[in-house]
CSV table of N, CA and C in Angstrom, one decimal:
chain,number,residue,atom,x,y,z
A,1,MET,N,4.2,12.5,-73.2
A,1,MET,CA,4.3,11.0,-72.9
A,1,MET,C,5.6,10.8,-73.2
A,2,ALA,N,5.9,9.6,-72.4
A,2,ALA,CA,7.8,9.6,-72.2
A,2,ALA,C,7.9,8.7,-73.0
A,3,GLY,N,8.8,8.8,-73.8
A,3,GLY,CA,10.1,8.6,-74.9
A,3,GLY,C,10.5,7.0,-73.9
A,4,ILE,N,11.9,6.0,-75.0
A,4,ILE,CA,12.4,5.1,-74.9
A,4,ILE,C,13.4,6.0,-73.9
A,5,ARG,N,13.8,5.1,-72.9
A,5,ARG,CA,14.8,5.6,-71.7
A,5,ARG,C,15.7,4.1,-70.9
A,6,ARG,N,17.0,4.0,-71.3
A,6,ARG,CA,18.2,3.1,-71.4
A,6,ARG,C,18.9,3.7,-70.5
A,7,MET,N,18.6,2.3,-68.9
A,7,MET,CA,19.4,2.8,-68.1
A,7,MET,C,20.2,1.5,-67.7
A,8,SER,N,21.1,1.7,-67.2
A,8,SER,CA,22.8,-0.1,-67.0
A,8,SER,C,22.7,-0.1,-65.6
A,9,LEU,N,22.5,-1.2,-65.1
A,9,LEU,CA,22.8,-1.5,-63.6
A,9,LEU,C,24.1,-1.6,-63.5
A,10,ASP,N,25.0,-1.7,-64.8
A,10,ASP,CA,26.6,-1.9,-64.8
A,10,ASP,C,27.1,-0.7,-64.7
A,11,SER,N,26.4,0.9,-65.0
A,11,SER,CA,26.0,2.7,-64.0
A,11,SER,C,25.5,2.5,-63.4
A,12,PRO,N,25.1,2.1,-62.7
A,12,PRO,CA,23.8,2.6,-61.4
A,12,PRO,C,24.5,4.0,-61.0
A,13,GLU,N,23.0,4.3,-60.7
A,13,GLU,CA,22.6,5.6,-60.5
A,13,GLU,C,23.6,5.6,-58.7
A,14,GLU,N,22.9,4.4,-58.0
A,14,GLU,CA,23.5,4.8,-56.4
A,14,GLU,C,24.2,3.3,-56.4
A,15,VAL,N,25.0,3.5,-55.2
A,15,VAL,CA,25.2,2.3,-55.1
A,15,VAL,C,25.8,1.6,-53.5
A,16,ARG,N,24.4,1.2,-52.9
A,16,ARG,CA,24.7,1.2,-51.3
A,16,ARG,C,25.7,-0.4,-50.7
A,17,PRO,N,26.7,0.8,-49.9
A,17,PRO,CA,27.5,-1.3,-49.6
A,17,PRO,C,26.7,-1.2,-48.5
A,18,PHE,N,27.6,-3.0,-48.8
A,18,PHE,CA,27.1,-3.1,-46.6
A,18,PHE,C,27.9,-3.5,-46.3
A,19,GLN,N,27.5,-3.7,-44.0
A,19,GLN,CA,28.4,-4.0,-43.7
A,19,GLN,C,29.9,-5.0,-44.4
A,20,ASP,N,30.9,-4.2,-43.4
A,20,ASP,CA,32.1,-5.7,-43.7
A,20,ASP,C,32.2,-6.4,-44.8
A,21,ASP,N,31.9,-5.4,-45.8
A,21,ASP,CA,32.8,-5.7,-47.6
A,21,ASP,C,31.5,-6.6,-47.5
A,22,ARG,N,30.5,-7.3,-47.7
A,22,ARG,CA,30.3,-8.3,-48.1
A,22,ARG,C,28.9,-8.5,-48.9
A,23,GLY,N,29.1,-7.0,-49.6
A,23,GLY,CA,28.4,-7.2,-50.9
A,23,GLY,C,27.6,-5.7,-51.1
A,24,GLN,N,26.7,-5.3,-52.0
A,24,GLN,CA,26.2,-3.8,-52.4
A,24,GLN,C,25.5,-3.9,-53.1
A,25,LEU,N,24.7,-2.9,-53.5
A,25,LEU,CA,23.3,-3.2,-54.2
A,25,LEU,C,23.5,-2.0,-55.2
A,26,GLU,N,23.1,-2.4,-56.9
A,26,GLU,CA,23.6,-0.9,-57.4
A,26,GLU,C,22.4,-0.5,-57.9
A,27,MET,N,22.0,0.2,-58.0
A,27,MET,CA,20.2,0.9,-58.3
A,27,MET,C,20.4,2.1,-59.4
A,28,VAL,N,19.7,1.8,-60.1
A,28,VAL,CA,18.9,2.7,-61.3
A,28,VAL,C,17.5,3.1,-60.8
A,29,ASN,N,17.1,4.7,-61.3
A,29,ASN,CA,15.6,5.0,-60.3
A,29,ASN,C,14.5,5.1,-61.2
A,30,LEU,N,13.5,4.4,-61.8
A,30,LEU,CA,12.0,3.9,-62.5
A,30,LEU,C,11.3,5.2,-61.4
A,31,ASP,N,10.4,5.6,-62.5
A,31,ASP,CA,9.0,6.5,-61.5
A,31,ASP,C,8.1,5.6,-61.2
A,32,GLU,N,8.4,4.7,-61.3
A,32,GLU,CA,7.6,3.3,-60.6
A,32,GLU,C,8.5,2.5,-59.4
A,33,GLY,N,9.3,3.5,-59.0
A,33,GLY,CA,10.8,2.7,-58.0
A,33,GLY,C,11.8,2.1,-58.6
A,34,ALA,N,12.6,1.9,-57.7
A,34,ALA,CA,13.7,1.3,-57.8
A,34,ALA,C,13.9,0.0,-58.2
A,35,VAL,N,14.9,-0.2,-59.4
A,35,VAL,CA,14.9,-1.3,-59.6
A,35,VAL,C,16.1,-1.7,-59.0
A,36,ALA,N,17.5,-2.6,-58.4
A,36,ALA,CA,18.6,-2.8,-57.9
A,36,ALA,C,19.0,-4.5,-58.1
A,37,ARG,N,20.3,-4.7,-58.6
A,37,ARG,CA,20.9,-5.6,-58.6
A,37,ARG,C,21.7,-6.0,-57.5
A,38,ALA,N,21.7,-6.8,-57.0
A,38,ALA,CA,22.2,-6.7,-54.9
A,38,ALA,C,23.2,-8.6,-55.3
A,39,THR,N,24.5,-7.8,-54.9
A,39,THR,CA,25.1,-8.6,-54.6
A,39,THR,C,25.8,-9.2,-53.1
A,40,PHE,N,25.4,-10.6,-52.6
A,40,PHE,CA,25.5,-10.8,-51.3
A,40,PHE,C,26.4,-12.1,-51.5
A,41,ARG,N,27.8,-11.7,-50.5
A,41,ARG,CA,28.9,-12.6,-50.8
A,41,ARG,C,28.7,-13.5,-49.7
A,42,PRO,N,29.4,-14.4,-49.9
A,42,PRO,CA,29.4,-15.5,-49.1
A,42,PRO,C,29.5,-14.9,-47.6
A,43,GLY,N,28.7,-15.4,-46.5
A,43,GLY,CA,28.8,-14.9,-45.3
A,43,GLY,C,27.7,-14.0,-44.7
A,44,TRP,N,27.5,-13.3,-46.1
A,44,TRP,CA,26.5,-11.9,-45.8
A,44,TRP,C,25.0,-12.4,-45.0
A,45,GLN,N,25.0,-11.9,-44.0
A,45,GLN,CA,23.5,-12.5,-43.2
A,45,GLN,C,23.0,-11.3,-43.5
A,46,TRP,N,21.4,-10.9,-43.6
A,46,TRP,CA,20.7,-9.2,-43.1
A,46,TRP,C,20.8,-9.0,-41.8
A,47,SER,N,20.6,-10.1,-40.5
A,47,SER,CA,20.9,-9.4,-39.1
A,47,SER,C,22.3,-9.4,-38.8
A,48,LYS,N,22.9,-9.3,-39.8
A,48,LYS,CA,24.5,-9.2,-39.2
A,48,LYS,C,25.0,-7.5,-40.0
A,49,HIS,N,24.6,-7.9,-41.6
A,49,HIS,CA,25.0,-6.7,-42.5
A,49,HIS,C,24.1,-5.6,-42.6
A,50,VAL,N,23.1,-5.8,-42.5
A,50,VAL,CA,21.6,-5.2,-42.6
A,50,VAL,C,21.6,-4.2,-41.5
A,51,LYS,N,21.0,-5.1,-40.5
A,51,LYS,CA,19.9,-4.8,-39.7
A,51,LYS,C,20.8,-3.3,-38.9
A,52,PRO,N,22.0,-3.3,-39.2
A,52,PRO,CA,23.0,-1.8,-38.1
A,52,PRO,C,22.1,-0.8,-39.2
A,53,ILE,N,21.6,-0.6,-40.4
A,53,ILE,CA,22.1,0.4,-41.1
A,53,ILE,C,20.2,0.5,-41.4
A,54,ALA,N,19.6,-0.9,-41.1
A,54,ALA,CA,17.9,-0.8,-41.3
A,54,ALA,C,17.5,-0.3,-40.0
A,55,GLY,N,17.9,-0.5,-38.7
A,55,GLY,CA,17.4,-0.3,-37.7
A,55,GLY,C,16.2,-1.0,-37.3
A,56,THR,N,16.1,-1.1,-37.7
A,56,THR,CA,15.0,-3.1,-37.7
A,56,THR,C,15.0,-4.0,-37.3
A,57,GLU,N,14.0,-4.8,-36.4
A,57,GLU,CA,14.5,-6.1,-35.5
A,57,GLU,C,14.7,-7.4,-36.7
A,58,SER,N,13.8,-6.7,-37.9
A,58,SER,CA,14.2,-7.8,-39.4
A,58,SER,C,13.9,-6.8,-40.3
A,59,CYS,N,13.6,-7.8,-41.3
A,59,CYS,CA,13.5,-7.1,-42.9
A,59,CYS,C,12.6,-6.6,-42.8
A,60,GLU,N,11.7,-5.5,-43.0
A,60,GLU,CA,10.5,-5.2,-43.5
A,60,GLU,C,9.8,-4.6,-44.8
A,61,VAL,N,11.7,-5.5,-45.4
A,61,VAL,CA,11.5,-4.3,-47.2
A,61,VAL,C,10.4,-5.9,-47.2
A,62,PRO,N,8.8,-5.5,-48.6
A,62,PRO,CA,8.9,-6.5,-49.3
A,62,PRO,C,9.6,-6.9,-50.7
A,63,HIS,N,10.0,-8.2,-51.1
A,63,HIS,CA,10.7,-8.1,-52.2
A,63,HIS,C,10.0,-9.0,-53.4
A,64,ARG,N,10.3,-8.8,-54.6
A,64,ARG,CA,10.3,-9.4,-56.2
A,64,ARG,C,11.7,-9.3,-56.8
A,65,GLY,N,11.7,-10.6,-56.5
A,65,GLY,CA,13.2,-10.6,-57.2
A,65,GLY,C,13.1,-11.3,-57.7
A,66,TYR,N,14.7,-11.8,-58.6
A,66,TYR,CA,15.1,-12.9,-59.7
A,66,TYR,C,17.0,-12.7,-59.2
A,67,VAL,N,17.1,-14.6,-59.1
A,67,VAL,CA,18.6,-15.0,-58.7
A,67,VAL,C,19.2,-15.1,-59.2
A,68,ILE,N,19.9,-14.5,-59.8
A,68,ILE,CA,20.5,-14.6,-60.9
A,68,ILE,C,21.8,-15.8,-61.0
A,69,SER,N,22.3,-15.5,-59.6
A,69,SER,CA,23.4,-17.0,-59.3
A,69,SER,C,24.2,-16.8,-58.1
A,70,GLY,N,23.6,-18.3,-57.1
A,70,GLY,CA,23.7,-18.6,-56.0
A,70,GLY,C,22.7,-18.6,-54.9
A,71,TYR,N,23.1,-18.9,-54.0
A,71,TYR,CA,21.8,-19.6,-53.3
A,71,TYR,C,21.5,-18.4,-51.8
A,72,MET,N,20.3,-18.3,-51.6
A,72,MET,CA,20.2,-17.8,-50.4
A,72,MET,C,18.8,-18.2,-50.0
A,73,THR,N,18.6,-18.4,-48.4
A,73,THR,CA,17.9,-19.2,-47.6
A,73,THR,C,17.1,-17.5,-46.6
A,74,VAL,N,15.9,-17.7,-46.7
A,74,VAL,CA,15.2,-16.6,-45.9
A,74,VAL,C,14.4,-17.0,-45.3
A,75,ARG,N,14.3,-16.3,-43.7
A,75,ARG,CA,13.5,-17.1,-42.7
A,75,ARG,C,12.3,-16.2,-42.5
A,76,MET,N,11.1,-16.4,-42.5
A,76,MET,CA,10.3,-15.4,-41.5
A,76,MET,C,10.1,-15.5,-40.4
A,77,ASN,N,9.3,-14.2,-40.1
A,77,ASN,CA,9.3,-13.9,-38.2
A,77,ASN,C,8.7,-15.3,-37.6
A,78,ASP,N,7.8,-15.6,-38.4
A,78,ASP,CA,6.9,-16.8,-38.2
A,78,ASP,C,8.2,-18.1,-38.5
A,79,GLY,N,9.0,-18.4,-38.7
A,79,GLY,CA,9.7,-19.5,-38.7
A,79,GLY,C,9.2,-20.4,-40.3
A,80,GLU,N,8.9,-19.7,-41.0
A,80,GLU,CA,8.6,-20.3,-42.6
A,80,GLU,C,9.9,-20.1,-43.5
A,81,GLU,N,10.4,-21.0,-43.9
A,81,GLU,CA,11.5,-20.8,-44.5
A,81,GLU,C,11.7,-21.5,-46.0
A,82,ALA,N,11.9,-20.6,-47.3
A,82,ALA,CA,12.6,-21.5,-48.4
A,82,ALA,C,13.7,-20.5,-48.5
A,83,THR,N,14.6,-21.8,-49.3
A,83,THR,CA,16.0,-21.3,-50.3
A,83,THR,C,15.8,-20.7,-51.5
A,84,PHE,N,16.3,-20.2,-51.9
A,84,PHE,CA,16.5,-19.6,-53.8
A,84,PHE,C,17.6,-19.9,-53.9
A,85,GLY,N,17.8,-20.1,-55.7
A,85,GLY,CA,19.1,-20.3,-56.5
A,85,GLY,C,18.2,-19.4,-57.3
A,86,ALA,N,19.8,-19.8,-58.5
A,86,ALA,CA,19.6,-19.7,-59.6
A,86,ALA,C,18.6,-19.9,-60.5
A,87,GLY,N,17.6,-18.7,-60.8
A,87,GLY,CA,16.9,-19.1,-61.8
A,87,GLY,C,15.4,-19.1,-61.4
A,88,ASP,N,15.1,-18.6,-60.0
A,88,ASP,CA,14.4,-18.9,-59.2
A,88,ASP,C,14.1,-17.3,-59.0
A,89,PHE,N,12.4,-17.2,-59.2
A,89,PHE,CA,11.5,-15.6,-58.9
A,89,PHE,C,11.1,-15.9,-57.4
A,90,MET,N,11.7,-14.8,-56.6
A,90,MET,CA,11.8,-14.5,-55.4
A,90,MET,C,10.4,-13.5,-55.2
A,91,VAL,N,9.4,-14.2,-54.2
A,91,VAL,CA,8.3,-13.4,-53.4
A,91,VAL,C,8.4,-13.4,-52.2
A,92,ILE,N,9.1,-12.0,-51.4
A,92,ILE,CA,9.1,-12.6,-49.8
A,92,ILE,C,8.3,-11.4,-49.1
A,93,PRO,N,7.2,-11.8,-48.6
A,93,PRO,CA,6.4,-9.8,-47.4
A,93,PRO,C,7.6,-9.8,-46.5
A,94,PRO,N,7.2,-8.7,-45.7
A,94,PRO,CA,7.9,-7.8,-45.2
A,94,PRO,C,8.0,-9.0,-43.2
A,95,GLY,N,8.9,-8.9,-42.9
A,95,GLY,CA,9.3,-9.7,-41.6
A,95,GLY,C,10.2,-10.8,-41.1
A,96,HIS,N,11.8,-10.9,-42.0
A,96,HIS,CA,12.3,-11.6,-42.8
A,96,HIS,C,13.9,-11.8,-42.2
A,97,ASP,N,14.0,-12.6,-42.1
A,97,ASP,CA,16.1,-12.9,-42.2
A,97,ASP,C,16.5,-13.1,-43.1
A,98,GLY,N,18.0,-13.5,-43.7
A,98,GLY,CA,17.7,-14.2,-44.7
A,98,GLY,C,19.2,-14.5,-45.1
A,99,TRP,N,19.9,-15.0,-45.9
A,99,TRP,CA,21.1,-15.0,-45.6
A,99,TRP,C,22.2,-16.3,-47.0
A,100,VAL,N,23.3,-16.1,-47.1
A,100,VAL,CA,24.1,-16.7,-48.4
A,100,VAL,C,23.5,-17.7,-48.0
A,101,VAL,N,23.8,-18.7,-48.9
A,101,VAL,CA,24.5,-20.5,-48.7
A,101,VAL,C,25.6,-21.0,-49.3
A,102,GLY,N,26.1,-21.2,-48.7
A,102,GLY,CA,27.5,-21.5,-49.5
A,102,GLY,C,28.6,-20.7,-49.7
A,103,ASP,N,30.1,-21.0,-50.9
A,103,ASP,CA,31.0,-20.2,-51.4
A,103,ASP,C,30.9,-18.8,-52.3
A,104,GLU,N,29.5,-19.0,-53.4
A,104,GLU,CA,29.6,-18.8,-54.2
A,104,GLU,C,28.4,-16.7,-53.7
A,105,PRO,N,28.7,-15.7,-54.7
A,105,PRO,CA,27.6,-14.9,-54.3
A,105,PRO,C,26.6,-15.1,-54.7
A,106,CYS,N,25.3,-14.2,-53.6
A,106,CYS,CA,24.0,-14.7,-54.9
A,106,CYS,C,23.8,-13.4,-55.1
A,107,VAL,N,23.7,-13.2,-56.6
A,107,VAL,CA,23.1,-12.1,-57.2
A,107,VAL,C,21.4,-12.1,-57.3
A,108,VAL,N,21.1,-11.0,-57.2
A,108,VAL,CA,19.6,-10.7,-57.5
A,108,VAL,C,19.1,-9.7,-57.9
A,109,ILE,N,18.3,-9.6,-58.8
A,109,ILE,CA,18.1,-8.7,-59.5
A,109,ILE,C,16.5,-8.2,-59.1
A,110,ASP,N,16.1,-7.6,-57.8
A,110,ASP,CA,15.0,-7.2,-56.7
A,110,ASP,C,14.2,-5.6,-57.7
A,111,TRP,N,12.9,-5.4,-58.0
A,111,TRP,CA,12.1,-4.1,-58.5
A,111,TRP,C,11.2,-4.1,-57.7
A,112,GLN,N,11.4,-4.6,-56.0
A,112,GLN,CA,10.0,-4.0,-55.2
A,112,GLN,C,11.1,-3.6,-53.8
A,113,GLY,N,10.7,-2.7,-53.3
A,113,GLY,CA,10.9,-2.0,-52.0
A,113,GLY,C,12.5,-1.7,-51.9
A,114,MET,N,13.0,-1.5,-52.9
A,114,MET,CA,14.9,-1.4,-52.7
A,114,MET,C,14.7,0.3,-52.9
A,115,THR,N,13.6,1.0,-53.0
A,115,THR,CA,13.6,2.6,-52.4
A,115,THR,C,14.5,2.9,-51.4
A,116,ASP,N,14.4,2.2,-50.0
A,116,ASP,CA,15.1,2.5,-49.0
A,116,ASP,C,15.7,1.4,-48.6
A,117,TYR,N,15.8,0.0,-49.2
A,117,TYR,CA,16.7,-0.7,-48.8
A,117,TYR,C,18.2,-0.7,-48.3
A,118,ALA,N,19.0,-1.0,-47.4
A,118,ALA,CA,20.1,-0.8,-47.0
A,118,ALA,C,20.6,0.6,-46.7
A,119,LYS,N,19.9,1.7,-46.6
A,119,LYS,CA,19.8,3.5,-47.3
A,119,LYS,C,20.1,3.5,-45.6
A,120,GLN,N,21.2,4.3,-45.6
A,120,GLN,CA,21.3,4.7,-43.8
A,120,GLN,C,20.6,5.5,-43.6
A,121,LYS,N,20.2,5.8,-42.0
A,121,LYS,CA,19.5,6.8,-42.1
A,121,LYS,C,19.4,8.1,-41.2
A,122,GLY,N,18.9,8.8,-41.9
A,122,GLY,CA,19.2,10.6,-41.2
A,122,GLY,C,20.8,10.5,-40.8
């Protein structure tokens, strides 16, 4: 049986930067999958700053997360759209774009789908 394990996003096991210095992921890896603190700087948009890394037309990662600060709008491929802000839980299926709203970074803790998010291909 496993014992207590302490990890910190302030001392991440892995850091993945987004293109154009628009933010980064700081990750710890659990047996159940990665947990990340994502910092998205003003001007960040998935289709501009992660799409070149992911190599897909839209984000194909499902997300379960909690917004710590800032605002992000997410638009599904079918046009459904929502804006999330501090204190909101996010449940986002695959097939979307997203972007920071306003002049403050959007910081999100995400515990689903982060294992391969913004990971450079081969």
